[in-house]
Coordinates of C-alpha atoms in Angstrom, one line a residue:
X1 CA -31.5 35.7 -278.8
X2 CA -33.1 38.1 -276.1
X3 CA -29.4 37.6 -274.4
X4 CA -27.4 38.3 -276.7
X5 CA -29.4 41.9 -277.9
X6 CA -29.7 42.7 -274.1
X7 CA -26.1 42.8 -273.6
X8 CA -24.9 45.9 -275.8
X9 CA -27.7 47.7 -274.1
X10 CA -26.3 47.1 -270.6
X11 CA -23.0 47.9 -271.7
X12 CA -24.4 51.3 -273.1
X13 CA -26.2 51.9 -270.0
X14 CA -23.5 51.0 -267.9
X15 CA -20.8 53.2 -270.1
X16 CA -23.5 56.4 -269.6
X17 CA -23.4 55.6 -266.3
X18 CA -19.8 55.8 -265.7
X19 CA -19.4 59.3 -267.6
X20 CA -21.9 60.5 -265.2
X21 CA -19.6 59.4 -262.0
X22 CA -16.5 60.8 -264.3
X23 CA -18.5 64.3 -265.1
X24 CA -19.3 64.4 -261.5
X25 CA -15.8 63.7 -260.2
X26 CA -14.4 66.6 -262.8
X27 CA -17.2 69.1 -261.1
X28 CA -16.0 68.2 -257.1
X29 CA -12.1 68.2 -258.0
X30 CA -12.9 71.5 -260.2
X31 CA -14.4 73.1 -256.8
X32 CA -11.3 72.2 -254.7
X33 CA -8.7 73.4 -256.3
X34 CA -10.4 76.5 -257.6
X35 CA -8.7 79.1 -256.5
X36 CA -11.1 81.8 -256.0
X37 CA -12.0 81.7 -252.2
X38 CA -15.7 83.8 -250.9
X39 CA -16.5 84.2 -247.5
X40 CA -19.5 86.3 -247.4
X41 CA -22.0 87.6 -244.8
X42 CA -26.0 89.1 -245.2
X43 CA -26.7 90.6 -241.8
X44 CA -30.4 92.0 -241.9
X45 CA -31.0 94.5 -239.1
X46 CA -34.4 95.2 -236.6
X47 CA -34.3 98.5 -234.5
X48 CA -36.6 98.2 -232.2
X49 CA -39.8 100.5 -231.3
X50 CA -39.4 103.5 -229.0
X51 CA -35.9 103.3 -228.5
X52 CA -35.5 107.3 -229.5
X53 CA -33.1 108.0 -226.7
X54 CA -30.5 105.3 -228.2
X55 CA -28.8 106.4 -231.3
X56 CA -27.2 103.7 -233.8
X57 CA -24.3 102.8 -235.8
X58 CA -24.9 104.5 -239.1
X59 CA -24.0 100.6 -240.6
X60 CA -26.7 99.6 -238.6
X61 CA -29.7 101.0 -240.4
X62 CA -32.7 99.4 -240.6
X63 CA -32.6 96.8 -243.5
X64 CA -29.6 94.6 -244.5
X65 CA -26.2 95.4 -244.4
X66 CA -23.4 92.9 -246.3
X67 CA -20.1 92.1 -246.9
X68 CA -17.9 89.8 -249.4
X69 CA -14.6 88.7 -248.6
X70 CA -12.1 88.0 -252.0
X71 CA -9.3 85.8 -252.4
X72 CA -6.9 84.0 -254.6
X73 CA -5.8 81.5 -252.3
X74 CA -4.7 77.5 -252.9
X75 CA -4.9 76.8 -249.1
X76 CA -6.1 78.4 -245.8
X77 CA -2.8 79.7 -244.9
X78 CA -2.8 82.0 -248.3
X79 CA -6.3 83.7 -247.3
X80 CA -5.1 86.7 -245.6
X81 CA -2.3 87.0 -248.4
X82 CA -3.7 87.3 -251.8
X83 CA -6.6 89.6 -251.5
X84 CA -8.5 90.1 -254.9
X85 CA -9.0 94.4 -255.4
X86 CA -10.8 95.5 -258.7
X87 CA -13.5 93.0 -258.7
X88 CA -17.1 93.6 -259.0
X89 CA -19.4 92.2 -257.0
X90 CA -23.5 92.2 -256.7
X91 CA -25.4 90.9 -254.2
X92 CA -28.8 90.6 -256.2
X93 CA -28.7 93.9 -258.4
X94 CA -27.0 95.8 -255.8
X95 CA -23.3 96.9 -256.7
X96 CA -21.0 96.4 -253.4
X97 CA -18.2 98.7 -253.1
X98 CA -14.9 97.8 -252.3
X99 CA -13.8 99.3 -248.8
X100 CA -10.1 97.8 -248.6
X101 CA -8.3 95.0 -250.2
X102 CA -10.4 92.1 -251.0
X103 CA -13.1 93.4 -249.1
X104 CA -16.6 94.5 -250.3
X105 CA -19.6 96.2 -248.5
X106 CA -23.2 96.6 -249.4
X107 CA -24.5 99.9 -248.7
X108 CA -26.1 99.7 -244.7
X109 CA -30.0 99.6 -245.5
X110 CA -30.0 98.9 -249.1
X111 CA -32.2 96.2 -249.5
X112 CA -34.8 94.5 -247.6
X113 CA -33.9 91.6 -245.4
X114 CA -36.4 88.6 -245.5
X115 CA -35.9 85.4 -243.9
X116 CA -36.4 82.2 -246.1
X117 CA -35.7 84.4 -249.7
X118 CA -32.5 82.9 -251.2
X119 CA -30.3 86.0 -252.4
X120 CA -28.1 85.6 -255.2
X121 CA -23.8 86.6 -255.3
X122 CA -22.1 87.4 -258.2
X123 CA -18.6 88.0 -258.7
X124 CA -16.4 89.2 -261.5
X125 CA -12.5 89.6 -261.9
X126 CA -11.8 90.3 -265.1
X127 CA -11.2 88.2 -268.4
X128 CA -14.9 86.2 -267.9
X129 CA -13.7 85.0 -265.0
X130 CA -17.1 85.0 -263.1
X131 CA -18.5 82.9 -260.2
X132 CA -21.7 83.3 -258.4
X133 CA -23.7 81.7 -254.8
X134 CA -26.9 81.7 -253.4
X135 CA -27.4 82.6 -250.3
X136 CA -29.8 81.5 -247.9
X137 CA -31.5 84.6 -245.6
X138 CA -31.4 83.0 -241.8
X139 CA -34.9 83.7 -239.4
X140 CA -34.0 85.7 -236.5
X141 CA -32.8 84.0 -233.5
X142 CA -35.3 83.8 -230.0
X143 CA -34.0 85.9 -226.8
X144 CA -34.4 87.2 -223.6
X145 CA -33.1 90.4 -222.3
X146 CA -33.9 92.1 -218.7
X147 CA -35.2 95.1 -218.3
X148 CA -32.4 96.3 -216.1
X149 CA -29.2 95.2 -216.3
X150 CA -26.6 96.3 -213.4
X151 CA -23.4 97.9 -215.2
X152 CA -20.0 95.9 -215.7
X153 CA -21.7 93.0 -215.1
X154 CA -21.6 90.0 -217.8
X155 CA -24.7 89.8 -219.3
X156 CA -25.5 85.9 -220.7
X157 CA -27.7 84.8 -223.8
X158 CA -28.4 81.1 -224.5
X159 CA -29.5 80.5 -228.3
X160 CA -28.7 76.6 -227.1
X161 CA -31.1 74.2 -230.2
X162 CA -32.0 77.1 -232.0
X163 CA -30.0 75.5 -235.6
X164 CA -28.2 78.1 -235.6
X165 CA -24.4 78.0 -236.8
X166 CA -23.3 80.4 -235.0
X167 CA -24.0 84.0 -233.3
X168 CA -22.8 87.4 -233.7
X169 CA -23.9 89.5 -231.0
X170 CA -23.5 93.9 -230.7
X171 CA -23.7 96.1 -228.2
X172 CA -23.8 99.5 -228.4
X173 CA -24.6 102.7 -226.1
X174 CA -27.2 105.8 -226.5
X175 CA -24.6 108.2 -228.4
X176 CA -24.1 104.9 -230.8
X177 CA -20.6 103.9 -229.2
X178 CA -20.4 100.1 -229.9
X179 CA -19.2 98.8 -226.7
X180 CA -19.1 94.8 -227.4
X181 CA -18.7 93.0 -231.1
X182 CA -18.5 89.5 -231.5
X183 CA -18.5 89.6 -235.4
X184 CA -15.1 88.8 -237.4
X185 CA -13.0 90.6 -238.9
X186 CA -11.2 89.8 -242.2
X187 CA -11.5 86.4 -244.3
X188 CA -9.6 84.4 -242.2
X189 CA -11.7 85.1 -239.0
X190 CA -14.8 84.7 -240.8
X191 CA -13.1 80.8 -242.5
X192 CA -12.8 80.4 -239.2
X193 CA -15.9 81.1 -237.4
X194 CA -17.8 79.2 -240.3
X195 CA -16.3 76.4 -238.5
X196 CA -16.5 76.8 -235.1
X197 CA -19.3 75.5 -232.6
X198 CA -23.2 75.7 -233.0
X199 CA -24.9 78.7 -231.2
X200 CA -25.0 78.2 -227.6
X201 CA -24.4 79.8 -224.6
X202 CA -23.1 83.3 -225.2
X203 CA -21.7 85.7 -222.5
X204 CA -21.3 89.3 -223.0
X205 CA -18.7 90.6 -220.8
X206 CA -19.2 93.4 -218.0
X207 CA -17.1 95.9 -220.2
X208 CA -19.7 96.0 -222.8
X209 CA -21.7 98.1 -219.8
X210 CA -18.9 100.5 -218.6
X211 CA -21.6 103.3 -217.4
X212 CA -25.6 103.8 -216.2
X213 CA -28.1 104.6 -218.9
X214 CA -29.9 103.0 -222.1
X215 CA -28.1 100.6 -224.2
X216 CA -29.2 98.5 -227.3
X217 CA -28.0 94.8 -227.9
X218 CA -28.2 92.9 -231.0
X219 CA -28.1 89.4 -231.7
X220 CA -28.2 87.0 -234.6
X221 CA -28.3 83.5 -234.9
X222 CA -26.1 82.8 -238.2
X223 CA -27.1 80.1 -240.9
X224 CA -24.2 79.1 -243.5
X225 CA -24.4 78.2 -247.0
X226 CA -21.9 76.1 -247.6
X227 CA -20.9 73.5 -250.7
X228 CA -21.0 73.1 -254.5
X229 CA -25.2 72.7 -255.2
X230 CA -24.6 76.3 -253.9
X231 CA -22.1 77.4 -255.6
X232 CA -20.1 77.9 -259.4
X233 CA -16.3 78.6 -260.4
X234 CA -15.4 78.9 -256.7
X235 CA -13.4 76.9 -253.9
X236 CA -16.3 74.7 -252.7
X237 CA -14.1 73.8 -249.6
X238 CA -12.9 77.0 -248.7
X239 CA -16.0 79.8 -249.3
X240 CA -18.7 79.7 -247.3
X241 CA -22.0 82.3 -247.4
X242 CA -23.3 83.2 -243.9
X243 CA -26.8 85.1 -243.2
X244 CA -28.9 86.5 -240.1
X245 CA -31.3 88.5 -238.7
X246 CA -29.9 91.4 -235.8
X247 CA -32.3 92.0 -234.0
X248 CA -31.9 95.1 -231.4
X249 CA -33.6 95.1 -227.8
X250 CA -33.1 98.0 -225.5
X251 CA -31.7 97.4 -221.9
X252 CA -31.4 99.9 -218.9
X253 CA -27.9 99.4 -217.4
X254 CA -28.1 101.3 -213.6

């Protein structure tokens, strides 16, 4: 008798079981073919100490600076093509503003940058269409500089098993001229440096030191937040949310 009442059980069990896998599969195919496509970056930015005779990028103030890339795109090809304008966009409770098609800034220095918090993205394009990511704030990134540097000379910085995903490095002079920028531009160049190489070996060509006198160079080791436990109503496979620390060291170049 115990057989025979076991076995509706085990069919139950097995038929919750396979709505579960069928739920799940729903949830993965939903976040491939969604066509809402975020590439997003959380840069958080260190001056450093008694630098007063180098002057920086105003979109370099101290704090965090951010950026959100929109599209409506089915594949990669489309990214560049079907920017999404007229959105709104938060990054916790901070509104970004849009600064050109699809893209949108957070104002330099509006919100503290601390590694290890998790920082929530929200997006909305009309007709309660919303999505939203976490994002998870990178530490900054360990680095040598000299103290003198000679000028148009390459200048190399190894961030080689650091776990870092990648690495934007700037370079800028004492009037604030940014001489050197690694950092993409536009959704597609930031797709594709979300899948590039791990954080290495970097070399800063001579040209980012044209001329003698004080420059500052940044450097962040980028983390990226990637698939759908991080993410809702969004392409899974093609957004990605990248953070890091810059961190600013002065060099003499003579």
């Amino acid at each position: 008798m115990s057989i025979y009442r076991t076995v509706p059980v085990l069919w139950v069990a097995l038929g919750l079981h396979g709505c579960a896998i069928v739920s799940e599969g729903r949830d993965i195919l939903a976040g491939l073919t969604n066509p809402l496509v975020v590439q997003t970056l959380v840069l958080g930015v260190e001056l450093p100490s008694g630098a007063d005779n180098i002057t920086f990028p105003e979109e370099f103030s101290a704090g965090s600076t951010g950026t959100a890339f929109l599209a409506d795109a089915g594949n990669v090809a489309d990214l560049e093509n079907a920017p999404i304008s007229g959105a709104e966009v938060w990054m916790q409770a901070e509104v970004l503003d849009e600064a050109g098609p699809g893209a949108y800034t957070l104002a330099p220095g509006a919100m503290a940058y601390a590694a290890g918090q998790e920082w929530s993205l929200r997006v909305s394009t009309g007709g309660n269409r919303e999505a939203s990511a976490r994002i998870s704030l990178a530490p900054a990134a360990d680095f040598e500089l000299p103290l003198v540097h000679p000028a148009e000379a390459s200048l190399t910085i190894n961030l080689t098993d650091q776990g870092f995903d990648g690495a934007f490095v700037v370079v800028n002079d004492a009037e604030g001229n940014i001489t050197f920028d690694n950092r993409p531009q536009g959704i597609r160049e930031f797709y594709d440096f979300t899948r590039g190489e791990p954080a290495g070996i970097i070399e800063i060509p001579g040209e980012a030191f044209p001329d003698a006198g004080p420059y500052a160079v940044g450097v962040a080791g980028i983390q990226t937040t990637t698939g759908r436990d991080n993410m809702e109503r969004m392409n899974t496979a093609l957004s990605s949310m990248m953070s890091g620390n810059l961190v600013f060291e002065p060099i003499i170049v003579e």
